[in-house]
């Protein structure tokens, strides 16, 4: 269990299989985010149809509501939300630092107030692992501290704490049917990142996550940090770039040796009426789509593109019909999953480095809004 | 086309087939409401899976947004919303009287202001038919005036106007692939209802709708009006009771010779977290469901009941996740469609009158909220 089998390599890019109790994951893989035990507005049938294989859920949210003990009593997260394939939970650390109303950090853990009702709670590495064992995902995360990338002094403190918490997370773990991944930190400092990569790689984690990126630094800084850390990581463990990304981030990440991605972007954009397309990101409220008989993206094979016109999607949006969010979420998730499938096949064929500029060109208008957007 | 073939009769109840350009309708039938060219939060795949055969959409809403000309340019309503089976549009009359900000009625038609932007519009029988021809549903409705059931003098005026508008609707019709149904009115006055039934039955409509019920009168009054009118209607035309109903309304309506029903209740209740069940109507926010591992209704075959627990549905509601509305809508619509399927098979077997009290008992707690509700 939790072996990572590399099937093909090209430069730093790899394609492989990560074995989990709920099935094999083909990497590189993009995981839709189901923060509260649901990928917003979609059923598990939608997710299976659009080719999702790994779904992420958030420990902080589920601990607060409905509670990890309740999820455990209902047979665990897979059973609770009826997702039969692999799942991943984060450690709750990132949300404590970004969502909680108040937080007080010490070397032992973090005390915080719930963003829902202001009640006081405390997470430690041991508590985070206990919660994640109750939730029962296939891949769980060590408890970490994500620092402001531009504050080097604090980045060092947070990194050191993350390292001690990584060891405590390993010690706290009791289930052997969950893969506990370590998380490396270090802000945007190459030296700290190298230290963190070496330290986390030295511990017996079956996979390694790169935290603290896509949190406000530039794309160039993110790429530079990946260029520092992935060469220091063992080949035979999957690498997970947390909370990333856009279509371009996926391409650039795989080029630098990343195997696993997750991001709320596809579903969040969908709820704000924005769709990925090969023409660039489309704002589906735009009046130019009012009588447009084409699908969102003529090259897409998703249910939305096989079934509905842009005119209909725009009508749903203008009429404030929630089905719009469902249909655009299906498309946006399928777009990223199709991209990652294409990347996998390019690596297998040994043509990814040649095709990457073509893919980047095709998707370049999707990171920023398209010109049709205002 | 538009022949109504009766397959079995029992008392006044009938089961039969109404032939339309988009397929045969088995009656009695319950039509989910897709006001704005979408049954709220559901895809056409959901609707097919839950056994929907006829879908209603609203002329007033579609005329205002996105506009009937746009729907026509997109290939008509079936193509626009991708519903391949029979559709029905109402005349817009009821919404003008219930939703528009201002209305001024005269013998020729109604001038009103849009509830969306306050713009001024005018519906006449000719305009209503022209809009419905642009929309292209299989069953369309004559333009009518629905009066306050308790104002007899006004009910007579509105009924007389409805009769003249029925004739003008027939004259205005140009397409021969749409079945235009007449609508009878008359408030809660048995004499007016009898006059209206006889008059509308005398015109060459392939089906007859009963309007102006379920608008504030008592259940007894509604049943009394049905007892007056259905014996006066021709056997070989389907009868449509507009905007009704609850599970009990369906049973009581079929007993009195009704063939077609529509109602927003199942989807509206779902968005307010209420579910039909054989235990009575369930308020799924109730804390007693927090750890309830059972489906909404153990006897139900819908996707929601086959897949999810009450505990999960309650979690989605508490977490304000929109998927709750989708999943409960699937269940509530399936519950009514299963009920109508059961009624059809009872009529075929000649046991409906015997089974009706059993069905009424089973569903009696669903019209009102259950005691668990507060």
XYZ file of C-alpha atoms in Angstrom:
748
model
C 0.000 0.000 0.000
C 1.026 3.614 -0.684
C 3.679 2.594 -3.150
C 4.321 5.105 -5.886
C 5.073 3.431 -9.165
C 6.596 5.664 -11.835
C 5.514 4.587 -15.321
C 7.329 7.199 -17.407
C 9.628 10.153 -16.883
C 10.549 13.078 -19.078
C 12.930 15.629 -17.611
C 11.555 16.270 -14.131
C 7.980 15.393 -15.182
C 6.667 11.977 -14.224
C 3.548 9.907 -14.699
C 2.803 7.069 -12.342
C 0.378 5.256 -10.092
C -0.144 5.816 -6.374
C -1.897 2.864 -4.739
C -4.518 3.688 -2.068
C -7.184 1.667 -0.208
C -9.861 3.236 -2.439
C -8.119 2.549 -5.719
C -5.166 3.605 -7.798
C -4.456 7.244 -8.562
C -2.921 7.992 -11.915
C -0.547 10.927 -11.573
C -0.260 13.743 -12.360
C -3.709 14.222 -10.835
C -5.926 17.245 -10.188
C -8.219 16.982 -7.130
C -11.522 18.901 -7.003
C -12.095 20.458 -3.569
C -15.065 19.369 -1.472
C -14.501 21.653 1.505
C -17.571 20.619 3.503
C -17.809 17.000 2.294
C -19.331 18.131 -1.017
C -17.788 19.535 -4.165
C -20.130 22.516 -4.287
C -23.347 21.935 -6.315
C -22.189 18.574 -7.752
C -23.267 15.015 -6.986
C -20.763 12.132 -6.825
C -22.237 10.969 -10.148
C -21.232 14.276 -11.746
C -17.716 13.866 -10.323
C -17.330 10.341 -11.645
C -18.611 11.385 -15.067
C -16.126 14.238 -15.362
C -13.250 11.914 -14.543
C -12.386 12.952 -10.979
C -10.226 10.398 -9.185
C -9.106 12.189 -6.004
C -11.301 14.549 -3.960
C -9.990 16.823 -1.201
C -11.930 17.820 1.881
C -11.032 20.273 4.647
C -10.262 19.127 8.171
C -10.896 22.545 9.759
C -14.397 22.792 8.267
C -15.441 19.211 8.973
C -14.091 19.339 12.536
C -16.280 22.384 13.222
C -19.309 21.107 11.263
C -20.628 18.410 11.370
C -17.747 17.247 13.602
C -15.222 14.507 12.867
C -16.751 12.180 15.470
C -20.094 12.375 13.667
C -18.396 11.634 10.331
C -16.647 8.649 11.950
C -19.976 7.428 13.371
C -21.432 7.637 9.848
C -18.697 5.347 8.535
C -16.089 7.948 7.606
C -15.888 10.577 4.924
C -16.099 8.230 1.911
C -19.312 6.759 3.216
C -20.717 10.061 4.508
C -20.422 11.881 1.172
C -20.605 8.692 -0.920
C -17.362 9.233 -2.802
C -15.999 5.752 -3.536
C -12.570 6.775 -4.863
C -9.480 8.148 -3.097
C -9.802 11.131 -0.781
C -7.345 13.541 0.787
C -7.761 15.753 3.846
C -5.561 18.691 4.690
C -4.281 19.224 8.251
C -6.500 22.198 9.083
C -3.439 24.381 9.589
C -3.906 26.596 6.570
C -7.572 27.308 7.394
C -6.793 28.097 11.027
C -4.374 30.739 9.780
C -6.637 32.096 7.022
C -10.217 31.693 8.291
C -10.362 31.561 12.072
C -11.398 34.780 13.812
C -8.555 34.778 16.304
C -5.463 32.602 16.596
C -2.734 32.259 19.163
C 0.169 30.090 18.149
C 2.744 28.469 20.413
C 5.222 25.665 19.938
C 2.682 23.090 21.030
C -0.178 24.144 18.736
C -2.744 26.814 17.872
C -5.752 28.132 19.778
C -8.382 29.744 17.570
C -11.984 30.856 17.401
C -14.406 29.265 14.965
C -15.406 31.470 12.008
C -18.914 29.988 12.376
C -19.840 30.729 15.987
C -16.754 32.224 17.654
C -16.275 29.182 19.917
C -12.701 28.481 21.059
C -10.765 25.414 19.849
C -7.202 24.135 19.863
C -5.324 22.215 17.173
C -2.050 20.434 17.814
C -0.302 17.958 15.506
C -1.797 15.167 17.611
C -5.303 16.654 17.411
C -5.075 17.189 13.635
C -4.051 13.569 13.089
C -6.798 12.321 15.414
C -9.389 14.322 13.470
C -8.038 13.080 10.141
C -8.143 9.509 11.436
C -11.798 10.018 12.306
C -12.470 11.426 8.831
C -10.653 8.481 7.253
C -9.266 9.889 3.981
C -6.690 7.830 2.069
C -4.132 10.640 2.147
C -3.772 12.816 5.251
C -1.469 15.717 6.024
C 0.984 16.595 8.775
C 0.038 19.692 10.787
C 2.024 22.690 9.525
C 2.327 26.444 9.803
C 2.126 28.525 6.661
C 3.993 31.835 6.986
C 3.791 35.120 5.081
C 6.201 34.318 2.234
C 7.781 37.785 2.356
C 8.735 37.681 6.046
C 12.001 35.691 6.061
C 12.574 35.740 9.821
C 9.082 34.491 10.517
C 9.339 31.973 7.661
C 12.269 30.392 9.481
C 10.389 30.202 12.775
C 7.328 28.723 11.056
C 9.494 26.242 9.139
C 11.255 25.027 12.272
C 7.910 24.623 14.018
C 6.532 22.771 10.947
C 9.486 20.356 11.144
C 8.878 19.561 14.805
C 5.158 19.204 14.099
C 5.958 16.831 11.194
C 7.756 14.494 13.596
C 4.907 14.729 16.105
C 2.345 14.063 13.335
C 4.218 10.876 12.406
C 4.316 9.789 16.033
C 0.608 10.516 16.529
C -0.562 8.405 13.610
C -2.223 5.084 14.534
C -4.055 3.897 11.385
C -2.071 2.045 8.764
C -4.610 2.481 5.966
C -3.890 6.193 5.584
C -0.852 7.716 3.855
C 0.483 10.594 5.969
C 2.266 13.183 3.816
C 4.820 15.597 5.252
C 4.652 19.270 4.296
C 7.672 21.403 3.565
C 7.638 25.176 4.060
C 10.198 28.005 3.839
C 8.442 30.967 2.266
C 10.185 32.293 -0.841
C 13.682 31.813 0.515
C 15.675 29.247 -1.528
C 17.902 28.322 1.429
C 14.980 27.729 3.785
C 13.162 25.755 1.091
C 16.236 23.559 0.561
C 16.584 22.941 4.298
C 12.899 22.102 4.586
C 12.918 19.783 1.555
C 15.920 17.880 2.919
C 14.418 17.607 6.399
C 10.953 16.463 5.325
C 12.504 14.056 2.789
C 14.506 12.486 5.632
C 11.349 11.449 7.488
C 9.416 8.248 6.654
C 6.503 9.923 4.841
C 5.076 8.048 1.813
C 4.476 11.374 0.056
C 5.582 14.980 0.350
C 3.553 18.151 0.053
C 4.833 21.608 -0.768
C 2.983 24.135 1.334
C 3.088 27.904 1.563
C 2.971 28.572 -2.174
C 0.258 30.318 -4.175
C -0.331 32.455 -1.077
C 0.601 35.862 -2.507
C 4.063 35.375 -4.009
C 4.657 35.863 -7.773
C 4.504 33.036 -10.308
C 8.261 33.414 -10.861
C 8.887 33.022 -7.128
C 6.678 29.938 -7.026
C 8.539 28.385 -9.969
C 11.910 29.241 -8.408
C 10.910 27.498 -5.153
C 9.782 24.398 -7.087
C 13.097 24.430 -8.946
C 14.875 24.382 -5.574
C 12.857 21.699 -3.830
C 11.809 18.968 -6.275
C 15.413 17.960 -7.135
C 15.961 17.406 -3.391
C 12.960 15.083 -3.009
C 13.088 11.305 -3.398
C 11.943 10.049 -6.804
C 9.746 7.309 -5.408
C 7.359 9.495 -3.409
C 4.518 11.560 -4.903
C 4.825 15.334 -4.582
C 1.736 17.403 -3.867
C 1.622 21.146 -4.572
C -1.107 22.327 -2.187
C -3.853 24.717 -3.281
C -2.583 25.156 -6.840
C -3.858 25.890 -9.483
C -4.727 27.418 -12.722
C -4.292 25.557 -16.024
C -0.872 27.210 -16.425
C 0.090 26.271 -12.867
C -0.645 22.626 -13.650
C 1.550 22.652 -16.747
C 4.370 24.527 -14.991
C 4.063 22.344 -11.902
C 4.293 19.035 -13.756
C 7.283 20.363 -15.719
C 8.954 20.856 -12.310
C 8.141 17.382 -11.008
C 4.767 17.840 -9.241
C 2.349 14.890 -9.165
C -0.745 16.087 -7.235
C -2.674 19.377 -7.352
C -5.880 20.704 -5.810
C -7.626 24.019 -6.143
C -11.027 25.622 -5.493
C -10.598 27.774 -8.606
C -12.729 25.753 -11.072
C -15.782 25.630 -8.811
C -15.319 29.123 -7.375
C -15.006 30.630 -10.862
C -18.116 28.712 -11.909
C -20.178 30.284 -9.140
C -18.975 33.656 -10.403
C -20.013 32.774 -13.968
C -16.495 32.384 -15.361
C -15.616 29.435 -17.596
C -12.299 28.074 -18.795
C -12.089 27.810 -22.570
C -9.481 27.602 -25.307
C -10.537 31.181 -26.211
C -9.537 32.331 -22.747
C -11.588 32.681 -19.612
C -15.179 33.548 -20.510
C -17.463 35.723 -18.383
C -20.753 34.018 -19.176
C -22.791 37.071 -18.109
C -21.456 38.919 -21.142
C -24.241 40.122 -23.464
C -22.307 38.785 -26.477
C -23.338 35.261 -25.418
C -27.090 36.014 -25.333
C -27.757 34.297 -28.672
C -24.588 32.236 -28.940
C -25.596 28.720 -30.028
C -22.139 27.228 -29.359
C -21.125 25.202 -26.308
C -18.782 26.809 -23.761
C -15.851 25.108 -25.466
C -16.284 23.276 -28.744
C -13.367 20.966 -27.961
C -14.751 19.877 -24.568
C -16.431 16.510 -23.935
C -18.187 17.415 -20.656
C -21.948 17.039 -20.076
C -22.422 20.816 -20.147
C -20.622 21.258 -23.473
C -22.281 18.191 -25.017
C -25.731 19.452 -23.997
C -26.177 23.205 -23.577
C -25.530 26.426 -25.500
C -23.791 29.518 -24.199
C -27.129 31.289 -24.705
C -28.832 28.928 -22.262
C -26.044 29.203 -19.676
C -26.193 33.002 -19.874
C -29.969 32.880 -19.452
C -29.609 30.761 -16.293
C -27.105 33.271 -14.907
C -29.242 36.320 -15.718
C -32.273 34.551 -14.203
C -30.222 33.762 -11.068
C -30.809 30.038 -11.534
C -28.418 27.904 -9.456
C -28.167 25.318 -12.228
C -25.720 27.711 -13.914
C -23.171 27.095 -11.154
C -23.616 23.336 -11.417
C -23.198 23.271 -15.192
C -20.167 25.595 -15.283
C -18.551 23.697 -12.373
C -18.879 20.481 -14.380
C -17.188 22.169 -17.327
C -14.396 23.894 -15.411
C -13.460 20.749 -13.485
C -13.563 18.651 -16.641
C -11.346 21.233 -18.399
C -8.601 20.841 -15.755
C -8.969 17.077 -15.599
C -8.808 16.828 -19.411
C -5.678 18.985 -19.319
C -4.044 16.715 -16.744
C -5.051 13.633 -18.774
C -3.428 15.235 -21.829
C -0.285 15.965 -19.818
C -0.145 12.330 -18.620
C -0.382 11.008 -22.150
C 2.273 13.468 -23.367
C 4.673 12.266 -20.643
C 3.953 8.634 -21.556
C 4.705 9.465 -25.188
C 7.828 11.417 -24.231
C 6.568 14.609 -25.879
C 5.507 16.693 -22.875
C 8.461 19.095 -22.918
C 7.809 19.710 -26.618
C 4.041 20.096 -26.100
C 4.223 22.193 -22.931
C 4.693 25.525 -24.785
C 1.704 24.653 -27.001
C -0.430 23.894 -23.944
C 0.770 27.054 -22.176
C -0.098 29.128 -25.251
C -3.526 27.503 -25.502
C -4.315 28.097 -21.832
C -2.505 31.405 -21.393
C -5.687 33.473 -21.423
C -7.255 31.510 -18.608
C -5.195 32.679 -15.677
C -6.280 36.240 -16.161
C -9.742 37.218 -17.215
C -10.268 37.358 -20.963
C -10.684 40.710 -22.691
C -14.371 39.944 -23.072
C -14.622 40.149 -19.337
C -15.698 43.652 -18.562
C -51.931 13.916 -32.943
C -53.344 15.091 -29.595
C -55.681 12.161 -29.327
C -56.455 11.061 -25.807
C -56.753 7.329 -25.527
C -58.357 6.037 -22.327
C -56.900 2.683 -21.303
C -58.881 2.048 -18.126
C -61.573 3.741 -16.069
C -62.707 3.300 -12.515
C -65.480 5.582 -11.300
C -64.461 9.007 -12.519
C -60.736 8.141 -12.435
C -59.070 7.319 -15.736
C -55.673 6.232 -17.002
C -54.739 6.831 -20.602
C -52.267 8.093 -23.164
C -52.090 11.586 -24.622
C -50.087 11.650 -27.852
C -47.783 14.663 -28.391
C -45.027 15.532 -30.909
C -42.421 14.797 -28.205
C -43.823 11.447 -27.177
C -46.737 9.881 -25.381
C -47.852 11.038 -21.958
C -49.228 8.407 -19.637
C -51.986 9.908 -17.513
C -52.571 10.693 -14.732
C -49.331 12.668 -14.899
C -47.570 15.087 -12.536
C -45.479 17.806 -14.219
C -42.469 19.333 -12.436
C -42.349 23.117 -12.895
C -39.423 24.688 -14.736
C -40.476 28.321 -14.428
C -37.453 29.849 -16.127
C -36.668 26.980 -18.529
C -35.078 24.971 -15.716
C -36.550 22.847 -12.950
C -34.603 24.594 -10.212
C -31.203 22.987 -9.406
C -31.835 19.865 -11.557
C -30.358 18.804 -14.889
C -32.480 17.124 -17.580
C -30.646 13.894 -16.703
C -31.942 14.145 -13.126
C -35.484 14.685 -14.466
C -35.324 11.679 -16.775
C -33.939 9.502 -13.986
C -36.727 10.435 -11.590
C -39.339 9.551 -14.186
C -40.575 12.990 -15.270
C -42.505 12.888 -18.539
C -44.079 16.367 -18.799
C -42.351 19.610 -17.740
C -44.131 22.950 -17.368
C -42.547 26.307 -18.048
C -43.944 29.816 -17.502
C -44.814 32.089 -20.397
C -44.725 35.289 -18.308
C -41.186 34.616 -17.054
C -39.747 33.474 -20.376
C -41.354 36.381 -22.262
C -39.618 38.816 -19.900
C -36.339 36.875 -19.699
C -34.683 35.755 -21.963
C -37.559 36.660 -24.341
C -39.646 34.293 -26.426
C -38.014 35.455 -29.680
C -34.620 34.453 -28.323
C -35.964 31.040 -27.280
C -37.419 30.625 -30.808
C -34.066 31.610 -32.352
C -32.411 28.926 -30.180
C -34.744 26.286 -31.614
C -37.602 26.534 -29.116
C -37.937 25.609 -25.480
C -37.212 21.874 -25.849
C -33.929 22.618 -27.563
C -33.056 25.599 -25.362
C -33.348 23.705 -22.079
C -32.620 20.293 -23.627
C -35.761 18.584 -22.416
C -36.605 15.956 -25.053
C -40.028 14.951 -23.725
C -43.395 16.764 -23.725
C -43.614 20.316 -22.412
C -46.472 22.581 -21.384
C -46.549 26.365 -21.114
C -49.169 28.333 -19.253
C -50.731 31.450 -20.776
C -48.989 33.991 -18.552
C -52.331 35.165 -17.203
C -51.915 33.827 -13.689
C -48.436 35.364 -13.265
C -49.577 38.739 -14.579
C -52.220 38.756 -11.859
C -49.971 37.428 -9.091
C -46.451 38.746 -9.835
C -46.565 41.889 -11.961
C -46.057 45.158 -10.080
C -49.060 46.911 -11.614
C -51.832 45.621 -13.828
C -54.681 47.270 -15.693
C -57.195 44.904 -17.189
C -59.699 45.642 -19.938
C -61.772 43.469 -22.242
C -58.994 43.366 -24.809
C -56.137 42.338 -22.499
C -53.878 43.329 -19.590
C -51.226 46.018 -19.288
C -48.663 45.346 -16.557
C -45.244 46.233 -15.272
C -42.470 43.637 -15.141
C -41.560 42.415 -11.648
C -37.931 42.407 -12.838
C -37.358 45.947 -14.069
C -40.713 47.763 -13.932
C -40.953 48.014 -17.726
C -44.484 48.165 -19.186
C -45.912 45.293 -21.258
C -49.274 44.178 -22.607
C -50.693 40.671 -22.928
C -53.761 39.876 -25.004
C -55.014 36.423 -25.976
C -53.322 36.908 -29.361
C -50.038 37.970 -27.747
C -50.074 35.052 -25.298
C -50.580 32.560 -28.142
C -47.857 34.233 -30.254
C -45.412 33.949 -27.331
C -46.372 30.325 -26.696
C -45.913 29.563 -30.404
C -42.414 31.018 -30.164
C -41.689 28.909 -27.099
C -43.017 25.812 -28.867
C -44.322 23.617 -26.035
C -46.465 20.605 -26.944
C -49.376 21.808 -24.793
C -50.219 25.513 -24.627
C -52.928 27.389 -22.758
C -55.654 29.857 -23.655
C -55.250 33.284 -22.039
C -57.509 33.542 -18.993
C -58.309 35.696 -15.989
C -58.140 34.150 -12.545
C -60.420 35.910 -10.066
C -60.521 36.041 -6.278
C -62.598 32.905 -5.593
C -64.588 34.614 -2.852
C -65.781 37.560 -4.984
C -68.759 36.126 -6.895
C -69.602 39.254 -8.881
C -66.027 39.624 -10.054
C -65.742 35.875 -10.679
C -68.601 36.202 -13.190
C -66.938 39.128 -14.974
C -63.596 37.284 -15.093
C -65.288 34.111 -16.308
C -67.109 35.896 -19.123
C -63.876 37.572 -20.155
C -62.064 34.207 -19.993
C -64.683 32.725 -22.350
C -64.238 35.473 -24.936
C -60.452 35.168 -24.579
C -60.744 31.393 -25.090
C -62.384 31.965 -28.474
C -59.786 34.566 -29.421
C -56.963 32.211 -28.325
C -58.345 29.528 -30.653
C -58.556 32.015 -33.523
C -55.014 33.271 -32.891
C -53.393 29.856 -33.022
C -51.405 29.122 -36.218
C -49.227 26.074 -35.391
C -50.772 22.643 -35.707
C -48.099 20.851 -33.671
C -49.272 22.356 -30.380
C -52.346 21.311 -28.396
C -54.199 24.426 -27.197
C -56.136 23.727 -23.995
C -59.073 25.873 -22.920
C -59.319 26.994 -19.287
C -62.527 27.116 -17.319
C -63.000 29.496 -14.384
C -65.889 30.464 -12.082
C -64.392 30.901 -8.628
C -66.063 28.739 -5.974
C -69.568 29.197 -7.346
C -71.058 25.893 -8.570
C -73.343 27.618 -11.070
C -70.548 29.680 -12.613
C -68.302 26.594 -12.725
C -71.040 24.618 -14.505
C -71.565 27.418 -17.042
C -67.829 27.683 -17.628
C -67.337 23.910 -17.982
C -70.155 23.686 -20.534
C -68.886 26.669 -22.488
C -65.224 25.606 -22.650
C -66.287 22.023 -23.446
C -68.267 23.343 -26.431
C -65.142 24.775 -28.079
C -62.742 22.653 -30.184
C -59.957 22.362 -27.598
C -58.101 18.993 -27.472
C -57.824 19.334 -23.674
C -59.411 21.310 -20.877
C -57.785 22.975 -17.900
C -59.437 23.914 -14.631
C -58.078 27.262 -13.487
C -58.665 29.381 -10.429
C -58.369 26.598 -7.869
C -55.740 26.174 -5.141
C -55.664 29.971 -4.929
C -56.908 30.405 -1.383
C -60.172 28.455 -1.221
C -60.576 25.463 1.130
C -59.886 21.855 0.087
C -63.611 21.122 0.440
C -64.431 23.988 -1.908
C -61.869 22.737 -4.414
C -63.298 19.214 -4.290
C -66.854 20.557 -4.635
C -65.863 22.510 -7.759
C -64.218 19.413 -9.270
C -67.377 17.429 -8.491
C -69.361 20.028 -10.452
C -67.141 20.357 -13.498
C -65.592 17.009 -14.426
C -68.969 15.293 -15.069
C -69.700 18.089 -17.569
C -66.470 17.603 -19.513
C -66.094 15.272 -22.511
C -64.554 11.873 -21.682
C -62.111 11.915 -24.575
C -60.173 15.036 -23.629
C -57.526 15.224 -20.883
C -58.348 17.439 -17.886
C -55.618 19.505 -16.320
C -55.924 20.883 -12.762
C -53.543 23.847 -12.835
C -51.054 24.517 -10.047
C -52.110 21.571 -7.870
C -50.785 19.885 -5.737
C -49.868 18.074 -2.673
C -49.815 14.250 -2.526
C -53.384 14.333 -1.177
C -54.475 16.740 -3.926
C -53.227 14.281 -6.535
C -55.187 11.401 -5.010
C -58.340 13.491 -4.571
C -57.991 15.009 -8.029
C -57.653 11.689 -9.846
C -60.645 10.338 -7.904
C -62.604 13.260 -9.421
C -61.438 12.657 -12.990
C -58.291 14.806 -13.293
C -55.511 13.649 -15.659
C -52.757 16.300 -15.449
C -51.266 18.152 -12.475
C -48.376 20.562 -11.956
C -47.031 22.238 -8.840
C -43.927 24.045 -7.589
C -44.414 22.476 -4.163
C -41.866 19.605 -4.395
C -38.994 21.851 -5.494
C -39.996 24.817 -3.328
C -40.246 22.614 -0.233
C -36.851 21.132 -1.079
C -35.218 24.554 -1.077
C -36.747 25.082 2.348
C -35.353 21.739 3.580
C -38.685 19.913 3.750
C -39.016 16.400 2.384
C -42.037 14.253 1.643
C -41.956 10.899 3.388
C -44.298 8.173 4.483
C -43.650 9.383 8.063
C -45.040 12.788 7.128
C -43.280 15.872 5.913
C -39.763 16.023 7.375
C -37.943 19.235 8.240
C -34.411 18.100 7.469
C -32.850 20.846 9.608
C -34.201 19.088 12.676
C -31.443 18.100 15.124
C -32.960 14.623 15.476
C -31.564 13.806 12.019
C -27.948 14.745 12.863
C -26.850 11.110 13.245
C -29.709 9.419 11.419
C -28.185 6.788 9.094
C -31.463 6.153 7.244
C -32.410 7.521 3.830
C -35.105 10.223 3.664
C -37.671 7.523 2.929
C -36.803 3.854 3.152
C -39.447 2.946 0.583
C -38.165 5.421 -2.028
C -36.131 4.424 -5.100
C -34.727 7.893 -5.954
C -31.013 8.653 -6.324
C -31.013 10.609 -3.052
C -32.615 7.807 -1.038
C -30.480 5.120 -2.695
C -27.298 7.078 -1.922
C -27.361 9.442 1.059
C -28.272 9.411 4.742
C -30.476 11.897 6.545
C -27.363 12.830 8.533
C -25.548 13.872 5.356
C -28.519 15.838 4.027
C -28.857 17.666 7.347
C -25.122 18.440 7.290
C -25.443 19.951 3.793
C -28.338 22.113 4.994
C -26.536 23.282 8.146
C -23.419 24.028 6.066
C -25.583 26.002 3.598
C -24.491 23.748 0.733
C -26.728 24.082 -2.327
C -26.459 20.372 -3.060
C -29.073 19.883 -0.318
C -31.700 21.579 -2.496
C -30.772 19.445 -5.495
C -30.908 16.176 -3.555
C -34.195 16.928 -1.772
C -35.751 18.181 -5.027
C -34.876 14.856 -6.652
C -36.554 13.033 -3.776
C -39.673 15.201 -3.542
C -40.339 15.067 -7.284
C -39.749 11.319 -7.371
C -42.146 10.909 -4.420
C -44.999 12.582 -6.344
C -44.164 10.792 -9.587
C -44.019 7.442 -7.778
C -47.396 8.234 -6.226
C -48.901 9.025 -9.627
C -47.366 5.818 -11.082
C -48.961 3.875 -8.226
C -52.304 5.551 -8.897
C -52.060 4.655 -12.608
C -51.402 1.018 -11.833
C -54.273 0.928 -9.308
C -56.675 2.295 -11.935
C -55.434 -0.276 -14.470
C -56.048 -3.011 -11.899
C -59.452 -1.589 -10.974
C -58.487 -1.151 -7.315
C -57.904 2.613 -7.082
C -61.125 3.442 -5.250
C -60.313 0.731 -2.728
C -56.682 1.847 -2.391
C -57.342 5.591 -2.311
C -58.104 5.699 1.449
C -54.883 3.754 2.105
C -52.896 6.216 -0.008
C -54.611 9.198 1.640
C -53.789 7.806 5.067
C -50.162 7.177 4.079
C -49.730 10.682 2.698
C -51.963 12.525 5.137
C -49.084 13.984 7.117
C -47.467 15.553 4.080
C -49.882 18.357 3.357
C -49.219 19.928 6.700
C -45.848 19.982 8.345
C -45.077 16.984 10.516
C -44.982 17.326 14.271
C -41.206 17.049 14.093
C -41.236 20.335 12.289
C -40.743 22.970 14.913
